[in-house]
Coordinates of C-alpha atoms and ligand atoms in Angstrom, one line a residue:
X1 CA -262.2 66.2 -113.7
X2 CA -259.4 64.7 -115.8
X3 CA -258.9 66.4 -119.5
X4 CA -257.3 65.3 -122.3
X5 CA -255.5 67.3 -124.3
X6 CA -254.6 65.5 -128.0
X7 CA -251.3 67.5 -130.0
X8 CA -247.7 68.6 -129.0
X9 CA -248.0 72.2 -130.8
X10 CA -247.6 75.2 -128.8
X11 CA -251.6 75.7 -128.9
X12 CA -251.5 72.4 -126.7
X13 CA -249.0 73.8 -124.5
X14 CA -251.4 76.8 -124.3
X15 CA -254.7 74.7 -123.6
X16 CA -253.2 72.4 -121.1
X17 CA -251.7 76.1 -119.3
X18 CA -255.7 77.3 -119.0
X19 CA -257.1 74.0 -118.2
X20 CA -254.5 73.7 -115.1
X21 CA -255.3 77.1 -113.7
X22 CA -259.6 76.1 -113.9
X23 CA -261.8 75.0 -110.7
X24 CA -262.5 71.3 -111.2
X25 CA -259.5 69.9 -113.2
X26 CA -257.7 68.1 -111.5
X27 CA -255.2 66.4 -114.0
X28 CA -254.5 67.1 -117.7
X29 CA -253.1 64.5 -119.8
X30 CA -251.5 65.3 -123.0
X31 CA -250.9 63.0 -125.9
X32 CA -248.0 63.4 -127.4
X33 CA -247.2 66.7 -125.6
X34 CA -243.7 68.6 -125.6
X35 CA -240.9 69.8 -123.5
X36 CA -243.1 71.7 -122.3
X37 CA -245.9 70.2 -121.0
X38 CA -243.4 67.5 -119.6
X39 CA -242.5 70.3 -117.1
X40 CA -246.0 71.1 -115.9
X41 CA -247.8 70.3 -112.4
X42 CA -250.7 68.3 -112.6
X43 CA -250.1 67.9 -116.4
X44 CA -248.7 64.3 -117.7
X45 CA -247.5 63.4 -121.4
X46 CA -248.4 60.3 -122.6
X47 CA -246.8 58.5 -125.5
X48 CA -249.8 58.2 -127.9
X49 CA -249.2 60.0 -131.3
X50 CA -252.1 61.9 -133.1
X51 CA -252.8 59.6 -135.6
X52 CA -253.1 56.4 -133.2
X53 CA -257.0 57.0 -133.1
X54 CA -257.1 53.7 -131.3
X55 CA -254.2 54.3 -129.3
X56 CA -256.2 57.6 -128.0
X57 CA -259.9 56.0 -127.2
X58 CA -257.7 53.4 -125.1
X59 CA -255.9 56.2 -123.5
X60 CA -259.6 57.8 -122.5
X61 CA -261.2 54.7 -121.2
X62 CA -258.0 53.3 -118.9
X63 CA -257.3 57.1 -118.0
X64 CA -261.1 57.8 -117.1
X65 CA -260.7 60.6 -118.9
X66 CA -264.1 63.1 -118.6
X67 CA -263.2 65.3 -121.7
X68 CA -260.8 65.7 -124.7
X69 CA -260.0 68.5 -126.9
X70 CA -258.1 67.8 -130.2
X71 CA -255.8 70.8 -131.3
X72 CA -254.5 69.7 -134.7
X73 CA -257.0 68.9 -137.9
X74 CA -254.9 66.0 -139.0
X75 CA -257.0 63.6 -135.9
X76 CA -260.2 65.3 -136.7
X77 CA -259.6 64.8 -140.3
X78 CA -259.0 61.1 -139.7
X79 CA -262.2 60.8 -137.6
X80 CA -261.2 61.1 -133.7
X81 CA -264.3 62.5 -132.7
X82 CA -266.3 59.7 -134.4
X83 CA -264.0 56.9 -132.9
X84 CA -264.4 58.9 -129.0
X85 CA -268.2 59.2 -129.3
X86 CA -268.7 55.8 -130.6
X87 CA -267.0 54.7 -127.5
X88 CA -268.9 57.0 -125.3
X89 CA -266.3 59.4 -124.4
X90 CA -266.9 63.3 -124.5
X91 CA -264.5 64.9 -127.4
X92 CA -264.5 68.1 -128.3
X93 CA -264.1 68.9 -132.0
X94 CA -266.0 68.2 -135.4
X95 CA -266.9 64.7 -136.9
X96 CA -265.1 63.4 -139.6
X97 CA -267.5 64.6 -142.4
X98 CA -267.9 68.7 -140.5
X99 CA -263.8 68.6 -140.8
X100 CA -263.8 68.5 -144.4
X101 CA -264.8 72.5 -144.2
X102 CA -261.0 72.6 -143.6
X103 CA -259.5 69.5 -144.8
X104 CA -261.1 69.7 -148.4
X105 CA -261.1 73.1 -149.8
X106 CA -263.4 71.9 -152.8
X107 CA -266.1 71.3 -149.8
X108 CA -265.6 74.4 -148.2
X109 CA -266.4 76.5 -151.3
X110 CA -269.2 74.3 -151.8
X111 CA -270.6 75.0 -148.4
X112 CA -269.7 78.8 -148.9
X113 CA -271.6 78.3 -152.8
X114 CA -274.7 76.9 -150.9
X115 CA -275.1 79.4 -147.8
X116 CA -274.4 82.5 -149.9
X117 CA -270.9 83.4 -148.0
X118 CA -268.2 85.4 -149.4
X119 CA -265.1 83.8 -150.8
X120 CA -263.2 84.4 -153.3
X121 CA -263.7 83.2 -156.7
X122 CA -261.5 80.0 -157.7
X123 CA -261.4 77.4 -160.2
X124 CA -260.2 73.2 -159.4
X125 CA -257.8 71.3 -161.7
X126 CA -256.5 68.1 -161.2
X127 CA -254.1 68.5 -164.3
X128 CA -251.6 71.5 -165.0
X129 CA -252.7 71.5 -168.5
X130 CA -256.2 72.9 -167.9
X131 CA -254.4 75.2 -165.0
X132 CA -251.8 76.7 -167.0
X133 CA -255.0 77.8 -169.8
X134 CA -256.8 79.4 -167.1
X135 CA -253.2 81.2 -165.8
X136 CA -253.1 82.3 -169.5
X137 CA -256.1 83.5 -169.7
X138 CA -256.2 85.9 -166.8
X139 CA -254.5 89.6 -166.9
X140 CA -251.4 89.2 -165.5
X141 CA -251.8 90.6 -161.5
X142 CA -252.1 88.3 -158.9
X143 CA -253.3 85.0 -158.2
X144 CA -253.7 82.6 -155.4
X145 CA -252.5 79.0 -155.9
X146 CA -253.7 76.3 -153.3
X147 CA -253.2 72.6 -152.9
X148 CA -257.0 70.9 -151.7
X149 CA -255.8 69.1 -149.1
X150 CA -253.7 69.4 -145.4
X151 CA -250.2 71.1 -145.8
X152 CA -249.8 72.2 -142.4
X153 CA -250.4 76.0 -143.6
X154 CA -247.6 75.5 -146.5
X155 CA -249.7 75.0 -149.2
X156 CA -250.7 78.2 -150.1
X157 CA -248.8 80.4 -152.8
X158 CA -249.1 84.2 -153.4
X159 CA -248.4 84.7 -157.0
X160 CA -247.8 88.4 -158.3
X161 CA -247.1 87.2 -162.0
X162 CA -248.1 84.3 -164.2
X163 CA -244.8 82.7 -164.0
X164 CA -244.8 82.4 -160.5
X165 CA -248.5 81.1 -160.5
X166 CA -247.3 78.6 -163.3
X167 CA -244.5 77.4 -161.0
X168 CA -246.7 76.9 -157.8
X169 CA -249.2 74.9 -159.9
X170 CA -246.3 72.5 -161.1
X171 CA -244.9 72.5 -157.5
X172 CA -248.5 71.7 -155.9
X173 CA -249.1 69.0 -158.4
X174 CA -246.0 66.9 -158.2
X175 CA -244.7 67.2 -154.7
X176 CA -247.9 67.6 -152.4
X177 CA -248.6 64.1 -152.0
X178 CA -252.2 63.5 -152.0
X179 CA -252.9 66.9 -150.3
X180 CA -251.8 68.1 -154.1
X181 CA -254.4 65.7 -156.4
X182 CA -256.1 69.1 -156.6
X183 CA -254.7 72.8 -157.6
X184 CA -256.8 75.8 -156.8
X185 CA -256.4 79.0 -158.1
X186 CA -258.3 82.0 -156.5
X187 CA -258.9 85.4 -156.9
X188 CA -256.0 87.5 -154.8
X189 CA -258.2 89.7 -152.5
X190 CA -256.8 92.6 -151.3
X191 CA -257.3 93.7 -147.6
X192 CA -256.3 92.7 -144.1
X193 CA -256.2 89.7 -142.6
X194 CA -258.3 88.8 -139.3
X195 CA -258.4 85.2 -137.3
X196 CA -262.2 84.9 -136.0
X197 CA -262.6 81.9 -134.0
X198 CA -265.8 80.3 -132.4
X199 CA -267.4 77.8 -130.2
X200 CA -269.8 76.0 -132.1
X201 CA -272.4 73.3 -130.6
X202 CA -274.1 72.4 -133.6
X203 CA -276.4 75.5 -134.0
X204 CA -275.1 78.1 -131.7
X205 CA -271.6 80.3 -132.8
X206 CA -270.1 81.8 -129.7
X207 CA -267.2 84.1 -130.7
X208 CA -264.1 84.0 -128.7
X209 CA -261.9 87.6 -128.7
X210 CA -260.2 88.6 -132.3
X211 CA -257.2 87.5 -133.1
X212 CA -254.8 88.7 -136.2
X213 CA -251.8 86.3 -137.1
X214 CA -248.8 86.6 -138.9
X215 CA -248.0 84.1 -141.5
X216 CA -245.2 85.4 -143.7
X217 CA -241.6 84.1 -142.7
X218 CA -240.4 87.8 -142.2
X219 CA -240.9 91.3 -141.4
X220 CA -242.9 93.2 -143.4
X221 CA -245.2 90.1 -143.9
X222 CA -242.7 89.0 -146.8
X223 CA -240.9 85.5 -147.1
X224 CA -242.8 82.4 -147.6
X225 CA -246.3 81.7 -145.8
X226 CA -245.5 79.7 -142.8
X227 CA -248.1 77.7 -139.9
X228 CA -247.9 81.6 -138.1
X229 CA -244.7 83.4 -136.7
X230 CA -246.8 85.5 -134.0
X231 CA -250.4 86.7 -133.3
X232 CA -252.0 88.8 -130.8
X233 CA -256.0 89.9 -129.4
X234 CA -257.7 91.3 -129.8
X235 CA -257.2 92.5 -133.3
X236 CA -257.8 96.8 -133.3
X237 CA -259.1 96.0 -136.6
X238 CA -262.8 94.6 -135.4
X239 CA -265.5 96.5 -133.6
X240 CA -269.3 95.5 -132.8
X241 CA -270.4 96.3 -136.7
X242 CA -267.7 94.0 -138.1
X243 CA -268.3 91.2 -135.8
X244 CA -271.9 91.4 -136.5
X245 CA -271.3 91.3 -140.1
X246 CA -269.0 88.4 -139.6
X247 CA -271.7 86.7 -137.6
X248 CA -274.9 87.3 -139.9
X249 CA -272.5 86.7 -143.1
X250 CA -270.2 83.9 -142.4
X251 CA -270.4 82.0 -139.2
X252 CA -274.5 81.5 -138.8
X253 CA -275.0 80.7 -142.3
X254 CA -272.2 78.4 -142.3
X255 CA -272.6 76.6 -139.4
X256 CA -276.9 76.4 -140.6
X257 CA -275.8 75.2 -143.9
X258 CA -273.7 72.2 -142.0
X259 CA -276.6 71.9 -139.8
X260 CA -279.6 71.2 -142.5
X261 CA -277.7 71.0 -145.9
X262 CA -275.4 68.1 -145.6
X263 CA -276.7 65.2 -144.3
X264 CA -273.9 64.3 -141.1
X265 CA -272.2 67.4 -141.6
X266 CA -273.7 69.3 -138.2
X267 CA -270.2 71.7 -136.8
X268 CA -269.7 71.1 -133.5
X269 CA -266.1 72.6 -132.0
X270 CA -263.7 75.5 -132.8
X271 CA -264.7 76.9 -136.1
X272 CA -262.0 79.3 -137.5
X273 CA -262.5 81.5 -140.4
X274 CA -259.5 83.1 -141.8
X275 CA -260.9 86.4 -143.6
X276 CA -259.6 89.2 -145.5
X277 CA -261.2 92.9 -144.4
X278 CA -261.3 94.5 -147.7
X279 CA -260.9 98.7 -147.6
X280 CA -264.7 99.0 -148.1
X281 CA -265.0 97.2 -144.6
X282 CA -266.3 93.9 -146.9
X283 CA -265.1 90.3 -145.2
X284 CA -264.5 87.4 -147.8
X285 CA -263.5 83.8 -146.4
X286 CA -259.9 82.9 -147.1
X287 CA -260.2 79.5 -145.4
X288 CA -262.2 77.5 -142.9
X289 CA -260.5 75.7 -140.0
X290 CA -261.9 73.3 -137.4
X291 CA -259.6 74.0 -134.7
X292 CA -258.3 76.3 -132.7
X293 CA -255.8 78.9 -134.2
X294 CA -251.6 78.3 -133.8
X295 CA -250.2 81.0 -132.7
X296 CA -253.7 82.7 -132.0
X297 CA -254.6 80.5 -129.2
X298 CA -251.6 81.8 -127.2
X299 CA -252.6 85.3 -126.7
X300 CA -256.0 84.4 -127.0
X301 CA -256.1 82.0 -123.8
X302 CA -253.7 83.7 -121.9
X303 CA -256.7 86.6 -122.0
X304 CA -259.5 84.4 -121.4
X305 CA -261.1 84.3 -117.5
X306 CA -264.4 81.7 -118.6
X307 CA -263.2 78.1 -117.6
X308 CA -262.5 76.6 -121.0
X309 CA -263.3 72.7 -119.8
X310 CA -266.8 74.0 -119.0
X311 CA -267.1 75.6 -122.3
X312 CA -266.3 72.5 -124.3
X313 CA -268.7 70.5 -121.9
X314 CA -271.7 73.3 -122.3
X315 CA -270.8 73.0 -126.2
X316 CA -271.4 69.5 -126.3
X317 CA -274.5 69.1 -124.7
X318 CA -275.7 72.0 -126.9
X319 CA -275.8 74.7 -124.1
X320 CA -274.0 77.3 -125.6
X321 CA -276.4 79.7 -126.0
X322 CA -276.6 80.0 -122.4
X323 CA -273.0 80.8 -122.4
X324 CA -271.3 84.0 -122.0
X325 CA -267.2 85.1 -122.3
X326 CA -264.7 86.9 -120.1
X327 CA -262.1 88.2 -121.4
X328 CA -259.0 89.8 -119.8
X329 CA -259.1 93.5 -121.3
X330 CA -255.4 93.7 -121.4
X331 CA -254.2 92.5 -124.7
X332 CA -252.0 89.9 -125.2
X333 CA -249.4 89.3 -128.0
X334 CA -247.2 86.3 -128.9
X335 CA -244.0 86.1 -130.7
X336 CA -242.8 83.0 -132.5
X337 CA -239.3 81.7 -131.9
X338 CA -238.6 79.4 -134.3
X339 CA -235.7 77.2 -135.9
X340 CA -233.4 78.7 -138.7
X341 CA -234.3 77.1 -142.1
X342 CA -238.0 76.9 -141.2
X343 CA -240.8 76.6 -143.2
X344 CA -238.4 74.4 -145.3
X345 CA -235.7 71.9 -143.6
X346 CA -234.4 72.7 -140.5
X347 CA -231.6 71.4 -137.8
X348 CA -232.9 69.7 -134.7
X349 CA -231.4 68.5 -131.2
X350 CA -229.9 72.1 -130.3
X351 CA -229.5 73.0 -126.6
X352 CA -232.5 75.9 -125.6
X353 CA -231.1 78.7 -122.6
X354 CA -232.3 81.3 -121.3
X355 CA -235.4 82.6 -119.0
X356 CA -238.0 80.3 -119.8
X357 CA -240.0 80.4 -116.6
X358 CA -243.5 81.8 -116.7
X359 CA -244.5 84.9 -114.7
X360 CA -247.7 86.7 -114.2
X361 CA -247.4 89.2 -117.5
X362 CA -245.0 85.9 -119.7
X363 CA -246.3 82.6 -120.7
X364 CA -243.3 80.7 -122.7
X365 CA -245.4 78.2 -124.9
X366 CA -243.2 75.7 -126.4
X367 CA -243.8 73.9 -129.7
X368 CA -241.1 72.1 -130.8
X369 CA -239.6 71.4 -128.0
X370 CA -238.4 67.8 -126.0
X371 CA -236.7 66.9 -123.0
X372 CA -233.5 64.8 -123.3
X373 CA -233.2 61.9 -120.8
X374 CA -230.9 64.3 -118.5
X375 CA -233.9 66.9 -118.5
X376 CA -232.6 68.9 -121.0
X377 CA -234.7 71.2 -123.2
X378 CA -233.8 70.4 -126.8
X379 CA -235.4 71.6 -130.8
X380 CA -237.2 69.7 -131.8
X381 CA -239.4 71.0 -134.7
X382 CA -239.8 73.7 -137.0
X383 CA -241.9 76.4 -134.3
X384 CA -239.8 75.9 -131.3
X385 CA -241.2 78.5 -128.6
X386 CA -244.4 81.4 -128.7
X387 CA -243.6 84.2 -126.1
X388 CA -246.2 85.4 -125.0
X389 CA -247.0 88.6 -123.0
X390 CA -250.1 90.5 -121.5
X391 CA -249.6 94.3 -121.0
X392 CA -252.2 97.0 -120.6
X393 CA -251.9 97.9 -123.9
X394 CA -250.3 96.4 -127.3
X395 CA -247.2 98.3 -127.4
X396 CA -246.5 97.3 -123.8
X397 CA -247.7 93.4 -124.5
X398 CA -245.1 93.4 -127.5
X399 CA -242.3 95.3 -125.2
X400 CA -242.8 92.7 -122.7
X401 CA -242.7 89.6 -125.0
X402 CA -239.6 90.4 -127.1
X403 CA -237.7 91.5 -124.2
X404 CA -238.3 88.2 -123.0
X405 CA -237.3 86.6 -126.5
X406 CA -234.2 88.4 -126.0
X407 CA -233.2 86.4 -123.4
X408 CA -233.5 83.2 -124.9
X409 CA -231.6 81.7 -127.2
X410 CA -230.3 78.6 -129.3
X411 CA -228.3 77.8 -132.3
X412 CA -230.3 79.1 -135.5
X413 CA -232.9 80.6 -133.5
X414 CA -234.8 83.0 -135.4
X415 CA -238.1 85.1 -134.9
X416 CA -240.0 88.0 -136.9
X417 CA -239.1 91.4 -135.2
X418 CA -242.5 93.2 -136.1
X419 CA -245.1 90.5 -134.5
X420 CA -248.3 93.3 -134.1
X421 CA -247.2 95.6 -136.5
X422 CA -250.8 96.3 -138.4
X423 CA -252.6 96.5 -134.8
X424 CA -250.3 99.1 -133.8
X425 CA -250.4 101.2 -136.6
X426 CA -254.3 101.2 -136.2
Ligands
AMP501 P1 -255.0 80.0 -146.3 O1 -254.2 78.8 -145.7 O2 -255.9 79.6 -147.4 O3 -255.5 80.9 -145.3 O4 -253.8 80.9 -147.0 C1 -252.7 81.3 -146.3 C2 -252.4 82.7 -146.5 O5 -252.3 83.1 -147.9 C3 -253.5 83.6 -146.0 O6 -253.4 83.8 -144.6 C4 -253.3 84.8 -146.8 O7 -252.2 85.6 -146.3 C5 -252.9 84.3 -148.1 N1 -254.1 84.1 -149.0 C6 -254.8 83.0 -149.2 N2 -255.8 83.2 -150.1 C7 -255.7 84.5 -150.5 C8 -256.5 85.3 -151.4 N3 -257.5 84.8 -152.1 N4 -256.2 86.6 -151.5 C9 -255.1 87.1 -150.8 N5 -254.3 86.4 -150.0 C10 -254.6 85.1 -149.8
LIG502 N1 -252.4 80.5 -137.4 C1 -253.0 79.9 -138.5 C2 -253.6 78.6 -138.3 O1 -253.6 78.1 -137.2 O2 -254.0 78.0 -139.3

């Protein structure tokens, strides 16, 4: 079987690094790809951006391609999975319309609204005057200021005062582009953050393992929110009564609503919730997304032993409820090595050294990443590198992945020094 694999983020590198080591793939092709997945054996980049929807159903059909799976939302925003299936080809991932759970935050609390799931409360402006009112009105404390559309995980502002929540509505409005036609401002829910991420084949919701990012900048979970500086699974946070909950609260009545409320909406793919545990053991939805998790996916395929091609094949001829996981019980944690100046502007082109092979406990995922024509691996993007290690336990996966970051290096590198901080405290 040949698989495509659409995205050049280290959860691509990630995919194409499971799909290579499953019985019956024989090639993986990956559009755009990185440095590396340009380095991989039976694994071939292929110059077709993300957004060239037409440029990727040609790719398929002259490829022969058996299946895709699409790793960023912007393609599945845009309709990929429409644009494969109306030219017969097996893509894994939701339609155009299912997307908007993540690419329109106004839809996603609608769907929440409708199926009785727990979010927080928010209010939608498309002008800063009727914002600023509702900042004034509320006690000062802290609010949550969102832009509606895609911002690559940057749109999102933690505001402890009203001056700050006054500042992120100006800054959403004016400079988000079309992303920012729409300010949100939520409730700020206190808690701890878990990634739960599921198959999804229309009507069935098979969990994968949990998963808890980190998306501040720096240690201590302060600095600006970025795409994810490190994650790791499972997360010592869940057990059987909070995946349950989690399952009978968020993910069946979701996916049900999609299914029979929205006409075209039905989920099929990797649906993400990103929730906040509250002390009381309560979950409330911080965001949907459609896709697998970046950095989550690291860790979280490194553990997983059930061939993933045949999972997204089951999932799209509505099999999954025949389906079971299994998982690697050694946990698995990723750090994020990424380029100095990052989540805002950042140098690119620097020389990467250092031990970048894989072994059997390190996977080096690369994100930004390119080779130059002499074969040498170059920056090239904001998330440069996830290390990431298995060990039996979290302490020794974390040991193992930053002794490895340790010994690789490159002007402006930087990475968070606490990456599974809250797991091990647990
Ligand atoms: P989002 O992209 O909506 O998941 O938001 C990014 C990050 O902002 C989350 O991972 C949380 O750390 C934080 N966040 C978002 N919404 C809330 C909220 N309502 N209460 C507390 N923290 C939030
Ligand atoms: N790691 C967060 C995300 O993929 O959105």
């Amino acid at each position: 079987m040949r698989v495509l694999v659409i995205g050049s983020g280290g959860r691509e590198h990630a995919i194409a690094w499971r799909l290579v080591r499953e019985d019956g793939v024989d090639e993986v092709l990956v559009a755009p790809g990185n440095g590396g997945t340009a380095g991989m054996q039976r694994v071939r980049n292929c110059p077709v951006g993300v957004d060239d929807l037409q440029g990727l159903v040609d790719l398929a059909r002259t490829e022969r391609v058996d299946l895709t799976i699409v790793g960023p939302e912007a393609p599945l925003a845009a309709g990929v999975v429409d644009r494969f299936q109306a030219a017969g080809l097996k893509c894994f991932g939701p339609s155009r319309n299912a997307a908007q759970l993540e690419s329109s935050k106004l839809t996603a609390k609608r769907v929440m609204a409708d199926a009785g799931v727990p979010t927080a409360e928010h209010w939608a402006f498309d002008r800063l005057e009727g914002a600023l009112e509702l900042i004034d009105s509320r006690p000062e404390g802290a609010l949550v200021v969102k832009a509606d559309g895609l911002a690559a995980g940057k749109g999102v502002f933690v505001c402890r005062t009203r001056e700050e929540a006054r500042s992120a509505v100006r800054q959403v409005l004016s400079d988000f582009g079309p992303a920012g036609k729409r300010a949100f401002i939520e409730e700020f829910i206190e808690g701890e953050e878990l990634s739960f991420i599921a198959l999804v084949d229309g009507e069935d919701v098979l969990p994968l393992a949990s998963s808890q990012d980190h998306k501040a900048r720096d240690d201590g979970d302060a600095g600006p929110n970025t795409g994810g500086m490190g994650a790791y699974s499972p997360a010592p946070l869940m057990d059987d009564a909070l995946q349950r909950r989690i399952l009978d609260e968020v993910m069946h009545p979701t996916v049900q609503q999609m299914a029979r409320g929205y006409p075209d909406h039905r989920f099929t793919g990797f649906l993400y919730a990103g929730l906040m545990v509250t002390p009381a053991g309560e979950v409330s939805v911080l965001e949907f997304n459609c896709r697998l998790g970046d950095p989550e996916t690291q860790p979280l395929l490194m553990r997983l032993r059930t061939p993933l091609s045949q999972l997204c094949l089951a999932a799209l001829e509505g099999r999954l409820g025949e389906c079971a996981l299994e998982w690697d019980p050694r946990p698995a944690l990723g750090v994020v090595m990424a380029s100095g100046g990052y989540p805002g502007d950042y140098a690119k082109g620097h020389p990467i050294s250092g031990a970048l092979g894989d072994s059997d406990e390190v996977a080096v995922f690369h994100a930004g990443t390119v080779r130059s024509d002499t074969g040498e691996l170059l920056t090239a993007g904001g998330r440069v590198l996830c290390v990431t290690a298995l060990g039996s336990d979290l302490a020794e996966a974390q040991r193992t992945a930053y002794e490895r970051v340790g010994r690789i290096t490159w002007r402006d590198e930087f990475h968070r020094s606490d990456i599974g901080h809250r797991g091990l405290k647990r």
